[in-house]
Tab-separated table of C-alpha atoms in Angstrom:
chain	number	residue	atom	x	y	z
A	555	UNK	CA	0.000	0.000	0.000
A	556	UNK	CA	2.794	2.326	0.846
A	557	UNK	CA	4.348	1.560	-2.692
A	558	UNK	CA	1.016	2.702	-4.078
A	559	UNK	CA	1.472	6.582	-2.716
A	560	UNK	CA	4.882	6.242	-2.593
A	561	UNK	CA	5.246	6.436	-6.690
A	562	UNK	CA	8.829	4.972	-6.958
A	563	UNK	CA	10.352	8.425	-5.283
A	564	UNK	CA	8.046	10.814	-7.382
A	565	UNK	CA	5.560	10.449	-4.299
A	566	UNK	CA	5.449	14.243	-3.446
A	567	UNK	CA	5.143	15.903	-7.173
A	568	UNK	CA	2.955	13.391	-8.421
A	569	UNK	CA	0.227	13.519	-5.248
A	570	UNK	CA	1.094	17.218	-5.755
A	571	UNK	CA	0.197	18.134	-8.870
A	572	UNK	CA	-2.921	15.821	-9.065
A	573	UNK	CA	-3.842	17.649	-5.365
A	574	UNK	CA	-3.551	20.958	-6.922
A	575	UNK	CA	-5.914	20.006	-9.836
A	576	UNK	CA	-8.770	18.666	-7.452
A	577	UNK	CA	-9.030	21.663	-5.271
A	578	UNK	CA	-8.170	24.209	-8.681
A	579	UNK	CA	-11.622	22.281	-9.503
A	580	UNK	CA	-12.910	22.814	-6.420
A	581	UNK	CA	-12.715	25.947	-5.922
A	582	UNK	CA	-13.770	26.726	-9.658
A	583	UNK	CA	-17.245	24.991	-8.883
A	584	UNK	CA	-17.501	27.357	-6.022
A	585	UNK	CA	-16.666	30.494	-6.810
A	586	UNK	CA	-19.457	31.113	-9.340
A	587	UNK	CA	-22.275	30.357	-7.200
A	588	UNK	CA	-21.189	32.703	-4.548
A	589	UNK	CA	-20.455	35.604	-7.155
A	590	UNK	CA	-24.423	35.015	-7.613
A	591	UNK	CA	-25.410	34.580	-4.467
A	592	UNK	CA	-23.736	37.791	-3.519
A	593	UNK	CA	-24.784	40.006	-6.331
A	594	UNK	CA	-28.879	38.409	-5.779
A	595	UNK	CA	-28.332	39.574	-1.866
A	596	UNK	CA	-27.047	42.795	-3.304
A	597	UNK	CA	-29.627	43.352	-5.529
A	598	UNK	CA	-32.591	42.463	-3.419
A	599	UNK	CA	-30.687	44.621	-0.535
A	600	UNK	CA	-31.052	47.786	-2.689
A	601	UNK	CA	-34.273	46.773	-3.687
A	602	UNK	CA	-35.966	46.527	0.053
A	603	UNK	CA	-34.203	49.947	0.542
A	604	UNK	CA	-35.797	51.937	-2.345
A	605	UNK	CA	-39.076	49.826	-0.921
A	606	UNK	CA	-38.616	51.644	2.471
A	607	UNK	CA	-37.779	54.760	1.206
A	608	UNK	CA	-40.731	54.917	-1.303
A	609	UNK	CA	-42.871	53.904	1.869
A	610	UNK	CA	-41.457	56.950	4.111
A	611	UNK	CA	-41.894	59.399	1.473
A	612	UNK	CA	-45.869	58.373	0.947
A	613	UNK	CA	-45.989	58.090	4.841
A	614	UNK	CA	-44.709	62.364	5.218
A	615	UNK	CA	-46.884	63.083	2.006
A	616	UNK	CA	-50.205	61.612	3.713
B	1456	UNK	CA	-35.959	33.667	-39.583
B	1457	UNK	CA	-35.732	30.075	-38.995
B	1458	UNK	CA	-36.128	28.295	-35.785
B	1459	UNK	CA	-32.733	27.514	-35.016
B	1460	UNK	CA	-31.380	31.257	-35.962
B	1461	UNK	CA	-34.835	32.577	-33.359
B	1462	UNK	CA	-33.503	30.681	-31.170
B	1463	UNK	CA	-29.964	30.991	-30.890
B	1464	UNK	CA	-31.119	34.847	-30.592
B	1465	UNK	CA	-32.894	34.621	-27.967
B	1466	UNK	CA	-30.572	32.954	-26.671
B	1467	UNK	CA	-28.841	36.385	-26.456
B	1468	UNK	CA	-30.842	37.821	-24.179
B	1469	UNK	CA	-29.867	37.981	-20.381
B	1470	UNK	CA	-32.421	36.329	-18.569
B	1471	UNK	CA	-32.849	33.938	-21.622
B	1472	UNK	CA	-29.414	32.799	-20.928
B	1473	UNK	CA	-29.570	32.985	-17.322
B	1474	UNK	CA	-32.039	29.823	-17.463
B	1475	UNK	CA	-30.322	28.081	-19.939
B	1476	UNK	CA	-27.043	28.326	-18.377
B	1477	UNK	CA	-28.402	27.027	-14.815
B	1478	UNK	CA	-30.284	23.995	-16.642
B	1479	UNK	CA	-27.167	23.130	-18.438
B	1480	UNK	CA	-24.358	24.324	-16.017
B	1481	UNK	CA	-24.929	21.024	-13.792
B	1482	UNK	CA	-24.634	18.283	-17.155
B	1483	UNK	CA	-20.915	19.946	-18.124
B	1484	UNK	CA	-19.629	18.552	-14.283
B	1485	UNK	CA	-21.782	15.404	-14.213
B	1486	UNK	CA	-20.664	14.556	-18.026
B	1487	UNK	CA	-16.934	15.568	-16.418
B	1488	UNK	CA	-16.644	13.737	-13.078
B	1489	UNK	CA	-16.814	10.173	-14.080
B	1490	UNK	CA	-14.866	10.620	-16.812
B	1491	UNK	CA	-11.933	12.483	-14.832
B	1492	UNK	CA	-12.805	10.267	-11.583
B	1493	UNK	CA	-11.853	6.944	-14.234
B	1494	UNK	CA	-8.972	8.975	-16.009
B	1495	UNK	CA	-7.472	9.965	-12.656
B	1496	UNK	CA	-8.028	6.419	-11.148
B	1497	UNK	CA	-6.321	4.879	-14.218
B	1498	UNK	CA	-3.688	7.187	-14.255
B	1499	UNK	CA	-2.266	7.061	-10.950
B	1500	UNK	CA	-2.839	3.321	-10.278
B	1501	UNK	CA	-3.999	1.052	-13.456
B	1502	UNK	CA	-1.475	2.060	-16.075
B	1503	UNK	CA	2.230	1.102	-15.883
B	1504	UNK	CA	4.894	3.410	-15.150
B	1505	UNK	CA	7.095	4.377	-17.749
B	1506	UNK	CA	10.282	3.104	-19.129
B	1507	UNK	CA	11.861	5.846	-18.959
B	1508	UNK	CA	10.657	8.155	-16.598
B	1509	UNK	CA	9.277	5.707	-13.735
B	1510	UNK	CA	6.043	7.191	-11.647
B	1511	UNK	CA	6.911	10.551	-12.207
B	1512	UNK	CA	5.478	11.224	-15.572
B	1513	UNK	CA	1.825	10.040	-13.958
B	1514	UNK	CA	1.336	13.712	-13.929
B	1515	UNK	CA	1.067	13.157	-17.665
B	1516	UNK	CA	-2.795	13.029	-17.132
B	1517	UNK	CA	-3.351	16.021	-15.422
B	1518	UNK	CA	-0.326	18.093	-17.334
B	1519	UNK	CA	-1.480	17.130	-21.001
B	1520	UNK	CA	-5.336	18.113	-20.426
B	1521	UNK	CA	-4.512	21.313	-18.888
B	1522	UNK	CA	-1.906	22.166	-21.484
B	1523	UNK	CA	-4.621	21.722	-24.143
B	1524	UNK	CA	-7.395	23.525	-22.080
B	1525	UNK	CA	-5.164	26.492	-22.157
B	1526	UNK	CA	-4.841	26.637	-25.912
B	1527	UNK	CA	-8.614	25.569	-26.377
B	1528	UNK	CA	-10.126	28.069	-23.263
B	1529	UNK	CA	-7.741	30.436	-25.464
B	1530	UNK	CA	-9.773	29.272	-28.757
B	1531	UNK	CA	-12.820	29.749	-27.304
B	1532	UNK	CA	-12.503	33.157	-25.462
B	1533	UNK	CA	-10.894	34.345	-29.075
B	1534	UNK	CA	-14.183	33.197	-30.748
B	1535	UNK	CA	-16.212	34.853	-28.399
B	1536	UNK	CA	-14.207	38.056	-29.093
B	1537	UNK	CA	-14.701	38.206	-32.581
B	1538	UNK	CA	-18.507	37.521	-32.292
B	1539	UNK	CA	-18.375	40.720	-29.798
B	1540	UNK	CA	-16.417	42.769	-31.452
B	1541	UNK	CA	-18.494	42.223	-34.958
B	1542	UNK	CA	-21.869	42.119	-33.930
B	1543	UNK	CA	-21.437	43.829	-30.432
B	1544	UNK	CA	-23.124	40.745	-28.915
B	1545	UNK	CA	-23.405	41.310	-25.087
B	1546	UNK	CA	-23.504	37.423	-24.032
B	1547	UNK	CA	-20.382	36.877	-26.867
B	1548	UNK	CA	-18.510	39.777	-24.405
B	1549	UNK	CA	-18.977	38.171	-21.670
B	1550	UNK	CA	-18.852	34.439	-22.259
B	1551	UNK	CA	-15.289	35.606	-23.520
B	1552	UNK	CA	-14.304	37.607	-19.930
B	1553	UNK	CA	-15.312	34.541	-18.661
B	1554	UNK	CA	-12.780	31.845	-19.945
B	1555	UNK	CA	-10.035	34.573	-19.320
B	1556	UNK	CA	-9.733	33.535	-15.258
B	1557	UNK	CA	-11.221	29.908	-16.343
B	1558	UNK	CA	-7.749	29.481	-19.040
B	1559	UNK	CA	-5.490	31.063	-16.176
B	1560	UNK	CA	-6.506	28.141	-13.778
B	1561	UNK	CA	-5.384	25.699	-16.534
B	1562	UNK	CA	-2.189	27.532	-17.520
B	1563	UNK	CA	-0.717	26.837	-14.075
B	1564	UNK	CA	0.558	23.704	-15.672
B	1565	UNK	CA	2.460	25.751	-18.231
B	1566	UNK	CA	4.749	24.167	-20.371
B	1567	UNK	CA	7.359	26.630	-22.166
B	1568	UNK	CA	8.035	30.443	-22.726
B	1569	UNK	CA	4.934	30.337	-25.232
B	1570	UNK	CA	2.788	29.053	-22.393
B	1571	UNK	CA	4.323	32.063	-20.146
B	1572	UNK	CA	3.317	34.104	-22.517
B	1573	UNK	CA	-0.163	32.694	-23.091
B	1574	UNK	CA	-0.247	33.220	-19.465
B	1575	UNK	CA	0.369	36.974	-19.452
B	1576	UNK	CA	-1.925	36.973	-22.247
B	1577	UNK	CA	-4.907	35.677	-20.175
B	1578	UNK	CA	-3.863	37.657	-17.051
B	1579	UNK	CA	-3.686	41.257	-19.753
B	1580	UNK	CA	-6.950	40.229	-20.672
B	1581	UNK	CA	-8.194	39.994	-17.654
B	1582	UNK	CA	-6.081	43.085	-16.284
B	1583	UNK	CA	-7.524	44.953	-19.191
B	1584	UNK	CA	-11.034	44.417	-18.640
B	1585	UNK	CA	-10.818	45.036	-14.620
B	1586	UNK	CA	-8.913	48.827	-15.641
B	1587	UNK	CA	-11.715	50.222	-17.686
B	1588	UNK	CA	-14.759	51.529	-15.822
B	1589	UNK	CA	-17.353	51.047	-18.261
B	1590	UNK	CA	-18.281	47.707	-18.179
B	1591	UNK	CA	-18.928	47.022	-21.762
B	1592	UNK	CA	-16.216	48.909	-23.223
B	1593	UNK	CA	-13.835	47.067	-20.879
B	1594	UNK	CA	-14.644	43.991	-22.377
B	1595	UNK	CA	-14.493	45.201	-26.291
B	1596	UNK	CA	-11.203	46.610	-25.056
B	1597	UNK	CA	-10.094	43.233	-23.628
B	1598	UNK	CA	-11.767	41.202	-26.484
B	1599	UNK	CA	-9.553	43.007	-28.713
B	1600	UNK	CA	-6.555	41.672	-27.137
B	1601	UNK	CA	-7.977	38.733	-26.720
B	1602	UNK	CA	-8.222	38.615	-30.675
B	1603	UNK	CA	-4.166	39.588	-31.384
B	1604	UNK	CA	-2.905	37.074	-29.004
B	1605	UNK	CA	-4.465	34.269	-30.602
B	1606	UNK	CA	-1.447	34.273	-32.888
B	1607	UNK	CA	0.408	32.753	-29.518
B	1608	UNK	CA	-1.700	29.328	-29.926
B	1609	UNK	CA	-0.230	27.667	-32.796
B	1610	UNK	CA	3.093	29.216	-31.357
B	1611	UNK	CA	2.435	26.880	-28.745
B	1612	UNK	CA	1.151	23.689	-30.356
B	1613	UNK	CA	4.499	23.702	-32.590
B	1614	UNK	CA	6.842	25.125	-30.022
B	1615	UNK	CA	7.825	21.538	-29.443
B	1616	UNK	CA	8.674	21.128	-33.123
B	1617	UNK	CA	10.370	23.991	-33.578
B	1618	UNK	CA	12.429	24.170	-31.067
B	1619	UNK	CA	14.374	21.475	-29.039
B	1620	UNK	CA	14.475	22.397	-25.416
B	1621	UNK	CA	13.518	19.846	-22.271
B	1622	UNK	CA	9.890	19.232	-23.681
B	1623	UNK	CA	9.715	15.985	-25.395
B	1624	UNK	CA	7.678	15.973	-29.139
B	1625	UNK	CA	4.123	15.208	-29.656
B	1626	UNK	CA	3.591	11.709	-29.007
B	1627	UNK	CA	-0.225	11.936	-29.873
B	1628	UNK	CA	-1.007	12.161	-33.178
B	1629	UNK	CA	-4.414	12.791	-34.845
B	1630	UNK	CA	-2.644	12.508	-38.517
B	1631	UNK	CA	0.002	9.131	-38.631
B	1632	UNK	CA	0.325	6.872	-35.487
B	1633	UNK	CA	0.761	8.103	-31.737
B	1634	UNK	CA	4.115	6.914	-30.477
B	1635	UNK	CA	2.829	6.936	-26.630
B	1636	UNK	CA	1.820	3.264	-24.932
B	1637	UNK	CA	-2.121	2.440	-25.543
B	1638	UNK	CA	-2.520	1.594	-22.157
B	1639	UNK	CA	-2.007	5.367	-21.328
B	1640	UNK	CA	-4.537	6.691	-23.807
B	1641	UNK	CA	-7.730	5.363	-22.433
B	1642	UNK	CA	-7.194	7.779	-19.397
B	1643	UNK	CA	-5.910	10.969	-21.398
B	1644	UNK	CA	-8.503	10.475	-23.624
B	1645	UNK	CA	-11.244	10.495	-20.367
B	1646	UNK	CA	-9.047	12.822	-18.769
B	1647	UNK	CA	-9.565	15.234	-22.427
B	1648	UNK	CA	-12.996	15.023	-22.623
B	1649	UNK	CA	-13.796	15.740	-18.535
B	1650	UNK	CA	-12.003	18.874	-18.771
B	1651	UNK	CA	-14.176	20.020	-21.940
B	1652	UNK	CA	-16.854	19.211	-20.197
B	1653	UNK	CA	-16.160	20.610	-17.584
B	1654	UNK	CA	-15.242	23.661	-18.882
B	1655	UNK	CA	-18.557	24.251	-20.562
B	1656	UNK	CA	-20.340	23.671	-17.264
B	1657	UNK	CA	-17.947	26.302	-15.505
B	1658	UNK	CA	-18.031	28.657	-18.619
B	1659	UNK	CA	-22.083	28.828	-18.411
B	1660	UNK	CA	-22.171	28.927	-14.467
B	1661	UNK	CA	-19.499	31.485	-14.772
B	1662	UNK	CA	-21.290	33.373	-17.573
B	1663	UNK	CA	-24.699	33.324	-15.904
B	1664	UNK	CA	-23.201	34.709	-12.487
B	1665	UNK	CA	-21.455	37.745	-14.613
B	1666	UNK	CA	-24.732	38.414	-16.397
B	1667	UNK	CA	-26.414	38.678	-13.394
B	1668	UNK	CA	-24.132	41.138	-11.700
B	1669	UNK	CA	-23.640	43.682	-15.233
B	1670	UNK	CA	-27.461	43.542	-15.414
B	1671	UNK	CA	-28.444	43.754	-11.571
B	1672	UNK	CA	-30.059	47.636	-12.046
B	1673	UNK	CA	-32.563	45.318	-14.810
B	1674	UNK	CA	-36.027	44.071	-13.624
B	1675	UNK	CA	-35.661	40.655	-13.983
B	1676	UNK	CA	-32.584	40.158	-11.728
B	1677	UNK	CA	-34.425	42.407	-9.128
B	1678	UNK	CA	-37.607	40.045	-9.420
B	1679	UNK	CA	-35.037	37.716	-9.134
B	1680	UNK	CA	-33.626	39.035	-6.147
B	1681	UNK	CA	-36.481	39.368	-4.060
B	1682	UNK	CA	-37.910	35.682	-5.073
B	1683	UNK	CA	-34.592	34.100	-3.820
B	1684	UNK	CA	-34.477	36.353	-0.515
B	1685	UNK	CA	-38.214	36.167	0.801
């Protein structure tokens, strides 16, 4: 079993560079889902404000 | 206009795309994980070592896909350009800003002084279109780089030809016979296709999360918004 990881003595740079390609991939399925996440939060954010401020404004006109 | 022309232009528009690209997204990684789950498995413990260069050129199957996905990422994102650049195609602008960071991830893996500069290619690209305030002339600005470096990708492919340095030759051959063992093209071949697929599911997820955030003063993303937080 210890042969198996051990990779003649290659061990390091092989586990290395296939370790490097899993989390590259990783963090590439990640990243775009909380770019939308955050820019949805953002957008509904602003939204609710203008909401409250368009309710304050009626509110002082009445 | 014909149904396939309607619909590739609708395609085009924002929220259009935005559906599309989250129904489609998830098949590029599910078409991609088995296949790189098998060609990483087989690479790292079915086939043989080499004669030559023992365990150590097991990185083969991760080093050879990502070389390629930088010069195809690089195809695409050029294609995109042009498209943008001719018919001013918003989507086209930014599916191509898009592969920019997506071909950087793969360059890591670079190969020679043409990958270096393929590299500072993708990263001026990307550079470019962060420098320019205006969203949409950023990106015509960084498609039109996009478009001159392309001469760098056949650089590439025939650096190895051309010039004799550490790199071995091509060993895989569409035209004549591959000189590499054909127990070790099973896996590169898996380990080709998952990282196409994958890239298209990461190109559309990317896309659709960019699209979202250049059209977020729009109606649709605010509807959108307010669904997703009540």
């Amino acid at each position: 079993m210890s042969e198996l990881f051990d990779m003649g003595k290659y061990g390091f740079y092989v586990w290395s560079s296939y370790a490097l390609f899993a989390a590259m991939l990783v963090w590439d399925i990640v990243l775009p889902r909380l770019r939308e996440r955050r820019v949805l939060r953002a957008v509904a954010q602003r939204a609710q404000r203008e909401r409250a401020r368009k309710d304050t404004k009626s509110e002082n006109a009445a | 206009m014909n149904a396939l022309l309607l619909w590739f232009h609708q395609l085009g528009s924002p929220p259009n795309f935005h559906a599309f690209a989250g129904r489609w997204a998830p098949w590029g990684y599910a078409i991609a994980i088995p296949l790189l789950a098998y060609g990483i498995y087989s690479g790292l413990f079915v086939v043989p070592a080499d004669y030559q260069q023992g365990d150590s050129y097991r990185i083969l199957f991760v080093h050879v896909p990502s070389a390629w996905m930088s010069l195809f990422i690089y195809g695409a994102m050029a294609a995109n350009a042009f498209i943008a650049l001719v018919w001013r195609i918003k989507l086209s602008e930014t599916l191509a800003m898009c592969c920019a960071p997506i071909g950087t991830w793969w360059t890591w893996d670079a190969r020679l002084t043409s990958e270096l500069v393929l590299l500072f290619l993708y990263l001026g690209v990307m550079g470019l279109y962060a420098a320019i305030e205006d969203r949409r002339a950023a990106a015509r600005a960084a498609c039109f780089l996009a478009l001159i470096g392309v001469v760098n990708v056949p650089i590439v492919h025939f650096s190895v030809t051309w010039w004799n340095t550490l790199h071995q030759g091509a060993t895989i051959k569409l035209i004549g016979k591959s000189t590499i063992d054909s127990s070790m093209v099973a896996p590169l071949i898996a380990m080709t296709l998952g990282t196409k697929a994958w890239f298209v599911g990461s190109l559309l997820a990317r896309a659709r999360a960019a699209m979202l955030e250049l059209e977020s003063g729009k109606d649709w993303v605010k509807r959108m918004a307010l669904r997703t937080s009540a």
